[in-house]
PDB file of C-alpha atoms in Angstrom:
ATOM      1  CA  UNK A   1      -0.329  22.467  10.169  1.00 55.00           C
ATOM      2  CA  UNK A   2       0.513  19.008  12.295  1.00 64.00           C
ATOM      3  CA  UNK A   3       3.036  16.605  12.435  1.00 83.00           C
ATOM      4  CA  UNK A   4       3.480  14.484   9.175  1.00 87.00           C
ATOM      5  CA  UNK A   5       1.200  11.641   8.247  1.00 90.00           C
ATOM      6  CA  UNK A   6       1.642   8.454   7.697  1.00 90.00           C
ATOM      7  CA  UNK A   7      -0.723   6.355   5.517  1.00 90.00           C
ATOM      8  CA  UNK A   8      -1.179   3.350   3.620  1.00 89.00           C
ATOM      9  CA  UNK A   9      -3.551   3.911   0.383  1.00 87.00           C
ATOM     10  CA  UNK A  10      -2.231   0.295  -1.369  1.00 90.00           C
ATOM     11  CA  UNK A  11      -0.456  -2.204   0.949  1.00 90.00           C
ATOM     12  CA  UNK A  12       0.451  -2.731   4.039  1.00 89.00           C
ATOM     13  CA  UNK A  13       3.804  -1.496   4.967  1.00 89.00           C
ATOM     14  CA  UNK A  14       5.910  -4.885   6.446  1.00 90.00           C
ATOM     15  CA  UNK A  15       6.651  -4.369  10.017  1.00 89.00           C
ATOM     16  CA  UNK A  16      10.610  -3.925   9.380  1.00 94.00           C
ATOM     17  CA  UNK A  17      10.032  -1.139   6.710  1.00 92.00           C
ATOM     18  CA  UNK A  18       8.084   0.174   8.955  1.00 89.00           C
ATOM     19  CA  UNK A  19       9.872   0.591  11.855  1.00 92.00           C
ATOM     20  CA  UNK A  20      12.639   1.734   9.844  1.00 94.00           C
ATOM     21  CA  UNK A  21      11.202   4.477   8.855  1.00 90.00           C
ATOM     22  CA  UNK A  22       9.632   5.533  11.604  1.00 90.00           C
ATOM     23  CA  UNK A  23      13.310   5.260  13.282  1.00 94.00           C
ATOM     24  CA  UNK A  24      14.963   7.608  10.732  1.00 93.00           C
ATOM     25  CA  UNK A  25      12.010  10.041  11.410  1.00 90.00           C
ATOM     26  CA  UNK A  26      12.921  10.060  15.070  1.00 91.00           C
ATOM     27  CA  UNK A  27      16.507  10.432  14.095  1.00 95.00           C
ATOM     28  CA  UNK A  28      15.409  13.547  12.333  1.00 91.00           C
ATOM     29  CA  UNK A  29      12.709  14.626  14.777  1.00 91.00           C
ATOM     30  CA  UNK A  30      10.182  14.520  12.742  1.00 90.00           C
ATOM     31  CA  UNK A  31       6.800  14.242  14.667  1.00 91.00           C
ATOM     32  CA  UNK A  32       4.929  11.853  12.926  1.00 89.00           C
ATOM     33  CA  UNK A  33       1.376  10.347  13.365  1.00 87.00           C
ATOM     34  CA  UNK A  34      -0.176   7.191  11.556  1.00 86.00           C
ATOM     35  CA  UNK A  35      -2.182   4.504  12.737  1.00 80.00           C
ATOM     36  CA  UNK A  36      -3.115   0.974  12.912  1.00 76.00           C
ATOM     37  CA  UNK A  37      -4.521   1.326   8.907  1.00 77.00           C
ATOM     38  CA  UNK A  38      -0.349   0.692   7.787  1.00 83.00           C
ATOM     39  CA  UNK A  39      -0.525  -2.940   8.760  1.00 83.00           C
ATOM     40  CA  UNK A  40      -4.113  -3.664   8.010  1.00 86.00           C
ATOM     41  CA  UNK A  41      -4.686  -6.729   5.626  1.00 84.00           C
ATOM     42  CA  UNK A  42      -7.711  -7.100   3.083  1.00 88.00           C
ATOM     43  CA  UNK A  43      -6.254  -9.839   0.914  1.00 88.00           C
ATOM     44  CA  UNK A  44      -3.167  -7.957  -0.228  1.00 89.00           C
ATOM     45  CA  UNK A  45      -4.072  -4.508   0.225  1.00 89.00           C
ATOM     46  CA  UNK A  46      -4.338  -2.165   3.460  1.00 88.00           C
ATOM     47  CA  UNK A  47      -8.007  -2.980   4.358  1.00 89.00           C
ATOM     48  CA  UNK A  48     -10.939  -2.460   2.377  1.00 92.00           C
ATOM     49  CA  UNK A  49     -11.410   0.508  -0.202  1.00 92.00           C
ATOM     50  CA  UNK A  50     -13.670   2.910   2.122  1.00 92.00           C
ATOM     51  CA  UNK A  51     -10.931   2.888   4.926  1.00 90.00           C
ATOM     52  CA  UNK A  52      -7.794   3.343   2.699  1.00 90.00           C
ATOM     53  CA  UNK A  53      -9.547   6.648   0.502  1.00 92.00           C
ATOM     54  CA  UNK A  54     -10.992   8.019   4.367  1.00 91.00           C
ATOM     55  CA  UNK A  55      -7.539   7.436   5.579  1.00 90.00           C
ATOM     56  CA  UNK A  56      -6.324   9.873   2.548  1.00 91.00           C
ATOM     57  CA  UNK A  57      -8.796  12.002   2.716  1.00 92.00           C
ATOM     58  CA  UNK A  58      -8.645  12.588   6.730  1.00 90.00           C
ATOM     59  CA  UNK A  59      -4.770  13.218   5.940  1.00 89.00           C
ATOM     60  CA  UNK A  60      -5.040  15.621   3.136  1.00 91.00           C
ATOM     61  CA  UNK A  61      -7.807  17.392   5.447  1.00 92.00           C
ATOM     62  CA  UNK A  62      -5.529  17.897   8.348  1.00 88.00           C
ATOM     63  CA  UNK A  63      -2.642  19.886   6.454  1.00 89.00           C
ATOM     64  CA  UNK A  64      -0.204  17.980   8.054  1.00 88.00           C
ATOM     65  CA  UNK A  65       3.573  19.600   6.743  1.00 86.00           C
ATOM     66  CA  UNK A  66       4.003  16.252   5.230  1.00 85.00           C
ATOM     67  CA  UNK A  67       2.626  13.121   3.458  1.00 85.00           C
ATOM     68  CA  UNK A  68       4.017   9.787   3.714  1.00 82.00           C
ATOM     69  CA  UNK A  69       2.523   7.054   1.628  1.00 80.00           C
TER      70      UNK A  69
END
């Protein structure tokens, strides 16, 4: 199993939510990965369709201990 994953499969997560979060996971050490998908803008979702359901499916596929959506 990895570190936990972050993804956005709806909208993108606002920049202060975001690094809130991440914060209270590093408070916690919590390894975490994510990438540049939780900002991405399509209109008012997290970027198109394709990318949001290969970002869940490359997170479910890695077995990471945790899911963060």
């Amino acid at each position: 199993m990895t570190a936990f994953r972050l993804i956005a499969p709806a909208g993108p997560i606002p920049p202060n939510r975001l690094e809130a979060g991440l914060a209270a996971l590093r408070d916690l050490d919590v390894p975490a990965i994510w990438g540049e998908d939780l900002q991405r803008h399509t209109r008012f979702l997290a970027g198109p369709d394709d990318a949001r359901a290969d970002a869940l499916v490359a997170a479910l596929e890695a077995r990471p201990r945790g899911l963060w959506m």
